[in-house]
């Protein structure tokens, strides 16, 4: 099975080179993506494929349920490198409907170590419990929590020193909240577009 992955890779490299003989040479020369994608680790949600972009166009960070935690040095390091070094113009937090992490956060079943991670989604569930409790259909309720989780993580991105330092410097970087549907392959814009500290609560502004 692993040998098939190598074969697929060789075929892909050959196809790319046939279409554009200079493609890999340009990749080696530099990395200059305009976008940082913070998405879910779910194997059904590959950032490049669902956005129709080539390698080198999107800088990607993925974890279970696209969570942004202020103590997660992995996520923060990716965010800082993307904003400060690569100078991306857009940070996109993209969740997806049918997210297993979101669904697991809505149950009381113990899952082990990951329960500590899911606690962040359970916080979002707690903050929005009245709205979610009013949704009778369990699938619709889970999908709504997936949307609310994206909104919470967009806020978390904006509350970091990384984004606020960039805005203070006058750097143009915008944070977006999107969600992807496995059922039709389409991305929905949740209407969350943050491009300055004026759009976040005063309690979270650092300057």
C-alpha positions as protocol buffer text, in pm:
chain_id: "A"
residue {
  index: 1
  type: UNK
  ca { x: 0 y: 0 z: 0 }
}
residue {
  index: 2
  type: UNK
  ca { x: 281 y: 244 z: 81 }
}
residue {
  index: 3
  type: UNK
  ca { x: 450 y: 169 z: -252 }
}
residue {
  index: 4
  type: UNK
  ca { x: 134 y: 294 z: -421 }
}
residue {
  index: 5
  type: UNK
  ca { x: 186 y: 635 z: -260 }
}
residue {
  index: 6
  type: UNK
  ca { x: 534 y: 657 z: -412 }
}
residue {
  index: 7
  type: UNK
  ca { x: 395 y: 556 z: -749 }
}
residue {
  index: 8
  type: UNK
  ca { x: 120 y: 817 z: -722 }
}
residue {
  index: 9
  type: UNK
  ca { x: 384 y: 1078 z: -633 }
}
residue {
  index: 10
  type: UNK
  ca { x: 599 y: 991 z: -936 }
}
residue {
  index: 11
  type: UNK
  ca { x: 296 y: 1010 z: -1164 }
}
residue {
  index: 12
  type: UNK
  ca { x: 191 y: 1344 z: -1016 }
}
residue {
  index: 13
  type: UNK
  ca { x: 541 y: 1492 z: -1055 }
}
residue {
  index: 14
  type: UNK
  ca { x: 556 y: 1374 z: -1416 }
}
residue {
  index: 15
  type: UNK
  ca { x: 215 y: 1520 z: -1495 }
}
residue {
  index: 16
  type: UNK
  ca { x: 301 y: 1855 z: -1337 }
}
residue {
  index: 17
  type: UNK
  ca { x: 633 y: 1872 z: -1522 }
}
residue {
  index: 18
  type: UNK
  ca { x: 463 y: 1788 z: -1850 }
}
residue {
  index: 19
  type: UNK
  ca { x: 222 y: 2079 z: -1805 }
}
residue {
  index: 20
  type: UNK
  ca { x: 482 y: 2321 z: -1672 }
}
residue {
  index: 21
  type: UNK
  ca { x: 851 y: 2222 z: -1706 }
}
residue {
  index: 22
  type: UNK
  ca { x: 958 y: 2509 z: -1477 }
}
residue {
  index: 23
  type: UNK
  ca { x: 706 y: 2441 z: -1199 }
}
residue {
  index: 24
  type: UNK
  ca { x: 938 y: 2276 z: -947 }
}
residue {
  index: 25
  type: UNK
  ca { x: 1221 y: 2515 z: -1023 }
}
residue {
  index: 26
  type: UNK
  ca { x: 993 y: 2805 z: -929 }
}
residue {
  index: 27
  type: UNK
  ca { x: 888 y: 2628 z: -608 }
}
residue {
  index: 28
  type: UNK
  ca { x: 1251 y: 2587 z: -502 }
}
residue {
  index: 29
  type: UNK
  ca { x: 1322 y: 2954 z: -569 }
}
residue {
  index: 30
  type: UNK
  ca { x: 1079 y: 3100 z: -316 }
}
residue {
  index: 31
  type: UNK
  ca { x: 762 y: 3060 z: -112 }
}
residue {
  index: 32
  type: UNK
  ca { x: 524 y: 3354 z: -139 }
}
residue {
  index: 33
  type: UNK
  ca { x: 169 y: 3248 z: -52 }
}
residue {
  index: 34
  type: UNK
  ca { x: -98 y: 3514 z: -6 }
}
residue {
  index: 35
  type: UNK
  ca { x: -309 y: 3297 z: 225 }
}
residue {
  index: 36
  type: UNK
  ca { x: -278 y: 3115 z: 555 }
}
residue {
  index: 37
  type: UNK
  ca { x: -533 y: 2835 z: 590 }
}
residue {
  index: 38
  type: UNK
  ca { x: -619 y: 2713 z: 940 }
}
residue {
  index: 39
  type: UNK
  ca { x: -830 y: 2405 z: 887 }
}
residue {
  index: 40
  type: UNK
  ca { x: -931 y: 2069 z: 1024 }
}
residue {
  index: 41
  type: UNK
  ca { x: -705 y: 1764 z: 1005 }
}
residue {
  index: 42
  type: UNK
  ca { x: -992 y: 1567 z: 848 }
}
residue {
  index: 43
  type: UNK
  ca { x: -854 y: 1381 z: 545 }
}
residue {
  index: 44
  type: UNK
  ca { x: -1160 y: 1484 z: 342 }
}
residue {
  index: 45
  type: UNK
  ca { x: -1074 y: 1855 z: 360 }
}
residue {
  index: 46
  type: UNK
  ca { x: -744 y: 1915 z: 175 }
}
residue {
  index: 47
  type: UNK
  ca { x: -692 y: 2290 z: 146 }
}
residue {
  index: 48
  type: UNK
  ca { x: -520 y: 2299 z: -194 }
}
residue {
  index: 49
  type: UNK
  ca { x: -765 y: 2066 z: -363 }
}
residue {
  index: 50
  type: UNK
  ca { x: -1088 y: 2225 z: -247 }
}
residue {
  index: 51
  type: UNK
  ca { x: -961 y: 2575 z: -334 }
}
residue {
  index: 52
  type: UNK
  ca { x: -812 y: 2469 z: -667 }
}
residue {
  index: 53
  type: UNK
  ca { x: -470 y: 2610 z: -580 }
}
residue {
  index: 54
  type: UNK
  ca { x: -123 y: 2481 z: -655 }
}
residue {
  index: 55
  type: UNK
  ca { x: 153 y: 2401 z: -404 }
}
residue {
  index: 56
  type: UNK
  ca { x: 308 y: 2726 z: -289 }
}
residue {
  index: 57
  type: UNK
  ca { x: -13 y: 2928 z: -298 }
}
residue {
  index: 58
  type: UNK
  ca { x: -151 y: 2849 z: 50 }
}
residue {
  index: 59
  type: UNK
  ca { x: 40 y: 2816 z: 378 }
}
residue {
  index: 60
  type: UNK
  ca { x: -146 y: 2555 z: 583 }
}
residue {
  index: 61
  type: UNK
  ca { x: -196 y: 2466 z: 949 }
}
residue {
  index: 62
  type: UNK
  ca { x: -438 y: 2187 z: 1039 }
}
residue {
  index: 63
  type: UNK
  ca { x: -552 y: 2034 z: 1365 }
}
residue {
  index: 64
  type: UNK
  ca { x: -858 y: 1854 z: 1499 }
}
residue {
  index: 65
  type: UNK
  ca { x: -1158 y: 2085 z: 1447 }
}
residue {
  index: 66
  type: UNK
  ca { x: -952 y: 2390 z: 1334 }
}
residue {
  index: 67
  type: UNK
  ca { x: -896 y: 2523 z: 1685 }
}
residue {
  index: 68
  type: UNK
  ca { x: -676 y: 2823 z: 1767 }
}
residue {
  index: 69
  type: UNK
  ca { x: -550 y: 2812 z: 2125 }
}
residue {
  index: 70
  type: UNK
  ca { x: -334 y: 3086 z: 2275 }
}
residue {
  index: 71
  type: UNK
  ca { x: -104 y: 2830 z: 2438 }
}
residue {
  index: 72
  type: UNK
  ca { x: -59 y: 2619 z: 2124 }
}
residue {
  index: 73
  type: UNK
  ca { x: 295 y: 2708 z: 2015 }
}
residue {
  index: 74
  type: UNK
  ca { x: 259 y: 2502 z: 1700 }
}
residue {
  index: 75
  type: UNK
  ca { x: -36 y: 2705 z: 1572 }
}
residue {
  index: 76
  type: UNK
  ca { x: 107 y: 3035 z: 1695 }
}
residue {
  index: 77
  type: UNK
  ca { x: 442 y: 2966 z: 1528 }
}
residue {
  index: 78
  type: UNK
  ca { x: 271 y: 2898 z: 1197 }
}
residue {
  index: 79
  type: UNK
  ca { x: 60 y: 3212 z: 1235 }
}
residue {
  index: 80
  type: UNK
  ca { x: 361 y: 3426 z: 1325 }
}
residue {
  index: 81
  type: UNK
  ca { x: 571 y: 3294 z: 1036 }
}
residue {
  index: 82
  type: UNK
  ca { x: 286 y: 3342 z: 789 }
}
residue {
  index: 83
  type: UNK
  ca { x: 210 y: 3697 z: 900 }
}
residue {
  index: 84
  type: UNK
  ca { x: 555 y: 3833 z: 988 }
}
residue {
  index: 85
  type: UNK
  ca { x: 779 y: 3651 z: 742 }
}
residue {
  index: 86
  type: UNK
  ca { x: 562 y: 3543 z: 450 }
}
residue {
  index: 87
  type: UNK
  ca { x: 348 y: 3856 z: 476 }
}
residue {
  index: 88
  type: UNK
  ca { x: 24 y: 3676 z: 389 }
}
residue {
  index: 89
  type: UNK
  ca { x: -269 y: 3902 z: 310 }
}
residue {
  index: 90
  type: UNK
  ca { x: -545 y: 3673 z: 435 }
}
residue {
  index: 91
  type: UNK
  ca { x: -582 y: 3431 z: 726 }
}
residue {
  index: 92
  type: UNK
  ca { x: -867 y: 3188 z: 664 }
}
residue {
  index: 93
  type: UNK
  ca { x: -1016 y: 2976 z: 941 }
}
residue {
  index: 94
  type: UNK
  ca { x: -1215 y: 2704 z: 764 }
}
residue {
  index: 95
  type: UNK
  ca { x: -1423 y: 2445 z: 944 }
}
residue {
  index: 96
  type: UNK
  ca { x: -1647 y: 2187 z: 786 }
}
residue {
  index: 97
  type: UNK
  ca { x: -1989 y: 2037 z: 832 }
}
residue {
  index: 98
  type: UNK
  ca { x: -1987 y: 1681 z: 963 }
}
residue {
  index: 99
  type: UNK
  ca { x: -1672 y: 1749 z: 1168 }
}
residue {
  index: 100
  type: UNK
  ca { x: -1592 y: 1453 z: 1391 }
}
residue {
  index: 101
  type: UNK
  ca { x: -1419 y: 1674 z: 1648 }
}
residue {
  index: 102
  type: UNK
  ca { x: -1723 y: 1898 z: 1681 }
}
residue {
  index: 103
  type: UNK
  ca { x: -1952 y: 1597 z: 1702 }
}
residue {
  index: 104
  type: UNK
  ca { x: -1734 y: 1438 z: 1971 }
}
residue {
  index: 105
  type: UNK
  ca { x: -1737 y: 1761 z: 2172 }
}
residue {
  index: 106
  type: UNK
  ca { x: -2116 y: 1734 z: 2193 }
}
residue {
  index: 107
  type: UNK
  ca { x: -2109 y: 1393 z: 2360 }
}
residue {
  index: 108
  type: UNK
  ca { x: -2020 y: 1288 z: 2714 }
}
residue {
  index: 109
  type: UNK
  ca { x: -1830 y: 979 z: 2600 }
}
residue {
  index: 110
  type: UNK
  ca { x: -1467 y: 982 z: 2719 }
}
residue {
  index: 111
  type: UNK
  ca { x: -1216 y: 958 z: 2433 }
}
residue {
  index: 112
  type: UNK
  ca { x: -884 y: 994 z: 2614 }
}
residue {
  index: 113
  type: UNK
  ca { x: -617 y: 1259 z: 2557 }
}
residue {
  index: 114
  type: UNK
  ca { x: -819 y: 1437 z: 2291 }
}
residue {
  index: 115
  type: UNK
  ca { x: -1083 y: 1529 z: 2549 }
}
residue {
  index: 116
  type: UNK
  ca { x: -843 y: 1801 z: 2665 }
}
residue {
  index: 117
  type: UNK
  ca { x: -839 y: 1946 z: 2313 }
}
residue {
  index: 118
  type: UNK
  ca { x: -1214 y: 1914 z: 2266 }
}
residue {
  index: 119
  type: UNK
  ca { x: -1262 y: 2119 z: 2582 }
}
residue {
  index: 120
  type: UNK
  ca { x: -1210 y: 2430 z: 2369 }
}
residue {
  index: 121
  type: UNK
  ca { x: -1506 y: 2334 z: 2150 }
}
residue {
  index: 122
  type: UNK
  ca { x: -1712 y: 2245 z: 2455 }
}
residue {
  index: 123
  type: UNK
  ca { x: -1651 y: 2601 z: 2575 }
}
residue {
  index: 124
  type: UNK
  ca { x: -1810 y: 2726 z: 2251 }
}
residue {
  index: 125
  type: UNK
  ca { x: -2098 y: 2485 z: 2312 }
}
residue {
  index: 126
  type: UNK
  ca { x: -2143 y: 2622 z: 2664 }
}
residue {
  index: 127
  type: UNK
  ca { x: -2137 y: 2986 z: 2548 }
}
residue {
  index: 128
  type: UNK
  ca { x: -2408 y: 2912 z: 2290 }
}
residue {
  index: 129
  type: UNK
  ca { x: -2608 y: 2644 z: 2471 }
}
residue {
  index: 130
  type: UNK
  ca { x: -2945 y: 2821 z: 2447 }
}
residue {
  index: 131
  type: UNK
  ca { x: -2925 y: 2871 z: 2071 }
}
residue {
  index: 132
  type: UNK
  ca { x: -2804 y: 2516 z: 2015 }
}
residue {
  index: 133
  type: UNK
  ca { x: -3061 y: 2360 z: 2247 }
}
residue {
  index: 134
  type: UNK
  ca { x: -3335 y: 2523 z: 2039 }
}
residue {
  index: 135
  type: UNK
  ca { x: -3225 y: 2328 z: 1727 }
}
residue {
  index: 136
  type: UNK
  ca { x: -3419 y: 2001 z: 1729 }
}
residue {
  index: 137
  type: UNK
  ca { x: -3237 y: 1821 z: 1449 }
}
residue {
  index: 138
  type: UNK
  ca { x: -2909 y: 1676 z: 1582 }
}
residue {
  index: 139
  type: UNK
  ca { x: -2727 y: 1711 z: 1249 }
}
residue {
  index: 140
  type: UNK
  ca { x: -2833 y: 2074 z: 1212 }
}
residue {
  index: 141
  type: UNK
  ca { x: -2729 y: 2136 z: 1574 }
}
residue {
  index: 142
  type: UNK
  ca { x: -2383 y: 1988 z: 1511 }
}
residue {
  index: 143
  type: UNK
  ca { x: -2343 y: 2188 z: 1192 }
}
residue {
  index: 144
  type: UNK
  ca { x: -2437 y: 2507 z: 1374 }
}
residue {
  index: 145
  type: UNK
  ca { x: -2177 y: 2435 z: 1641 }
}
residue {
  index: 146
  type: UNK
  ca { x: -1922 y: 2389 z: 1362 }
}
residue {
  index: 147
  type: UNK
  ca { x: -2009 y: 2740 z: 1240 }
}
residue {
  index: 148
  type: UNK
  ca { x: -1993 y: 2886 z: 1590 }
}
residue {
  index: 149
  type: UNK
  ca { x: -1659 y: 2717 z: 1643 }
}
residue {
  index: 150
  type: UNK
  ca { x: -1521 y: 2887 z: 1331 }
}
residue {
  index: 151
  type: UNK
  ca { x: -1644 y: 3222 z: 1461 }
}
residue {
  index: 152
  type: UNK
  ca { x: -1474 y: 3161 z: 1797 }
}
residue {
  index: 153
  type: UNK
  ca { x: -1147 y: 3065 z: 1633 }
}
residue {
  index: 154
  type: UNK
  ca { x: -1152 y: 3372 z: 1407 }
}
residue {
  index: 155
  type: UNK
  ca { x: -1183 y: 3578 z: 1724 }
}
residue {
  index: 156
  type: UNK
  ca { x: -895 y: 3387 z: 1881 }
}
residue {
  index: 157
  type: UNK
  ca { x: -673 y: 3463 z: 1580 }
}
residue {
  index: 158
  type: UNK
  ca { x: -759 y: 3831 z: 1604 }
}
residue {
  index: 159
  type: UNK
  ca { x: -687 y: 3842 z: 1977 }
}
residue {
  index: 160
  type: UNK
  ca { x: -328 y: 3720 z: 1935 }
}
residue {
  index: 161
  type: UNK
  ca { x: -33 y: 3955 z: 1973 }
}
residue {
  index: 162
  type: UNK
  ca { x: 70 y: 3842 z: 1625 }
}
residue {
  index: 163
  type: UNK
  ca { x: -228 y: 3992 z: 1444 }
}
residue {
  index: 164
  type: UNK
  ca { x: -246 y: 4297 z: 1664 }
}
residue {
  index: 165
  type: UNK
  ca { x: 124 y: 4371 z: 1618 }
}
residue {
  index: 166
  type: UNK
  ca { x: 78 y: 4342 z: 1242 }
}
residue {
  index: 167
  type: UNK
  ca { x: -217 y: 4581 z: 1245 }
}
residue {
  index: 168
  type: UNK
  ca { x: -24 y: 4823 z: 1466 }
}
residue {
  index: 169
  type: UNK
  ca { x: 254 y: 4825 z: 1205 }
}
residue {
  index: 170
  type: UNK
  ca { x: -1 y: 4909 z: 938 }
}
residue {
  index: 171
  type: UNK
  ca { x: 28 y: 4568 z: 775 }
}
residue {
  index: 172
  type: UNK
  ca { x: -276 y: 4477 z: 565 }
}
residue {
  index: 173
  type: UNK
  ca { x: -392 y: 4134 z: 682 }
}
residue {
  index: 174
  type: UNK
  ca { x: -754 y: 4020 z: 698 }
}
residue {
  index: 175
  type: UNK
  ca { x: -900 y: 3727 z: 893 }
}
residue {
  index: 176
  type: UNK
  ca { x: -1193 y: 3530 z: 746 }
}
residue {
  index: 177
  type: UNK
  ca { x: -1431 y: 3260 z: 870 }
}
residue {
  index: 178
  type: UNK
  ca { x: -1539 y: 2996 z: 618 }
}
residue {
  index: 179
  type: UNK
  ca { x: -1699 y: 2653 z: 631 }
}
residue {
  index: 180
  type: UNK
  ca { x: -1685 y: 2365 z: 386 }
}
residue {
  index: 181
  type: UNK
  ca { x: -1963 y: 2118 z: 306 }
}
residue {
  index: 182
  type: UNK
  ca { x: -1861 y: 1759 z: 238 }
}
residue {
  index: 183
  type: UNK
  ca { x: -2200 y: 1700 z: 77 }
}
residue {
  index: 184
  type: UNK
  ca { x: -2143 y: 1925 z: -224 }
}
residue {
  index: 185
  type: UNK
  ca { x: -1776 y: 2027 z: -208 }
}
residue {
  index: 186
  type: UNK
  ca { x: -1856 y: 2396 z: -169 }
}
residue {
  index: 187
  type: UNK
  ca { x: -1710 y: 2651 z: 72 }
}
residue {
  index: 188
  type: UNK
  ca { x: -1945 y: 2898 z: 244 }
}
residue {
  index: 189
  type: UNK
  ca { x: -1835 y: 3240 z: 365 }
}
residue {
  index: 190
  type: UNK
  ca { x: -1973 y: 3291 z: 717 }
}
residue {
  index: 191
  type: UNK
  ca { x: -1944 y: 3667 z: 679 }
}
residue {
  index: 192
  type: UNK
  ca { x: -1670 y: 3709 z: 937 }
}
residue {
  index: 193
  type: UNK
  ca { x: -1414 y: 3953 z: 796 }
}
residue {
  index: 194
  type: UNK
  ca { x: -1182 y: 4123 z: 1045 }
}
residue {
  index: 195
  type: UNK
  ca { x: -914 y: 4361 z: 923 }
}
residue {
  index: 196
  type: UNK
  ca { x: -842 y: 4592 z: 1217 }
}
residue {
  index: 197
  type: UNK
  ca { x: -842 y: 4591 z: 1599 }
}
residue {
  index: 198
  type: UNK
  ca { x: -1139 y: 4830 z: 1588 }
}
residue {
  index: 199
  type: UNK
  ca { x: -1353 y: 4526 z: 1505 }
}
residue {
  index: 200
  type: UNK
  ca { x: -1270 y: 4333 z: 1820 }
}
residue {
  index: 201
  type: UNK
  ca { x: -1393 y: 4398 z: 2176 }
}
residue {
  index: 202
  type: UNK
  ca { x: -1191 y: 4659 z: 2368 }
}
residue {
  index: 203
  type: UNK
  ca { x: -1108 y: 4402 z: 2635 }
}
residue {
  index: 204
  type: UNK
  ca { x: -897 y: 4211 z: 2381 }
}
residue {
  index: 205
  type: UNK
  ca { x: -720 y: 4508 z: 2222 }
}
residue {
  index: 206
  type: UNK
  ca { x: -356 y: 4538 z: 2317 }
}
residue {
  index: 207
  type: UNK
  ca { x: -296 y: 4889 z: 2179 }
}
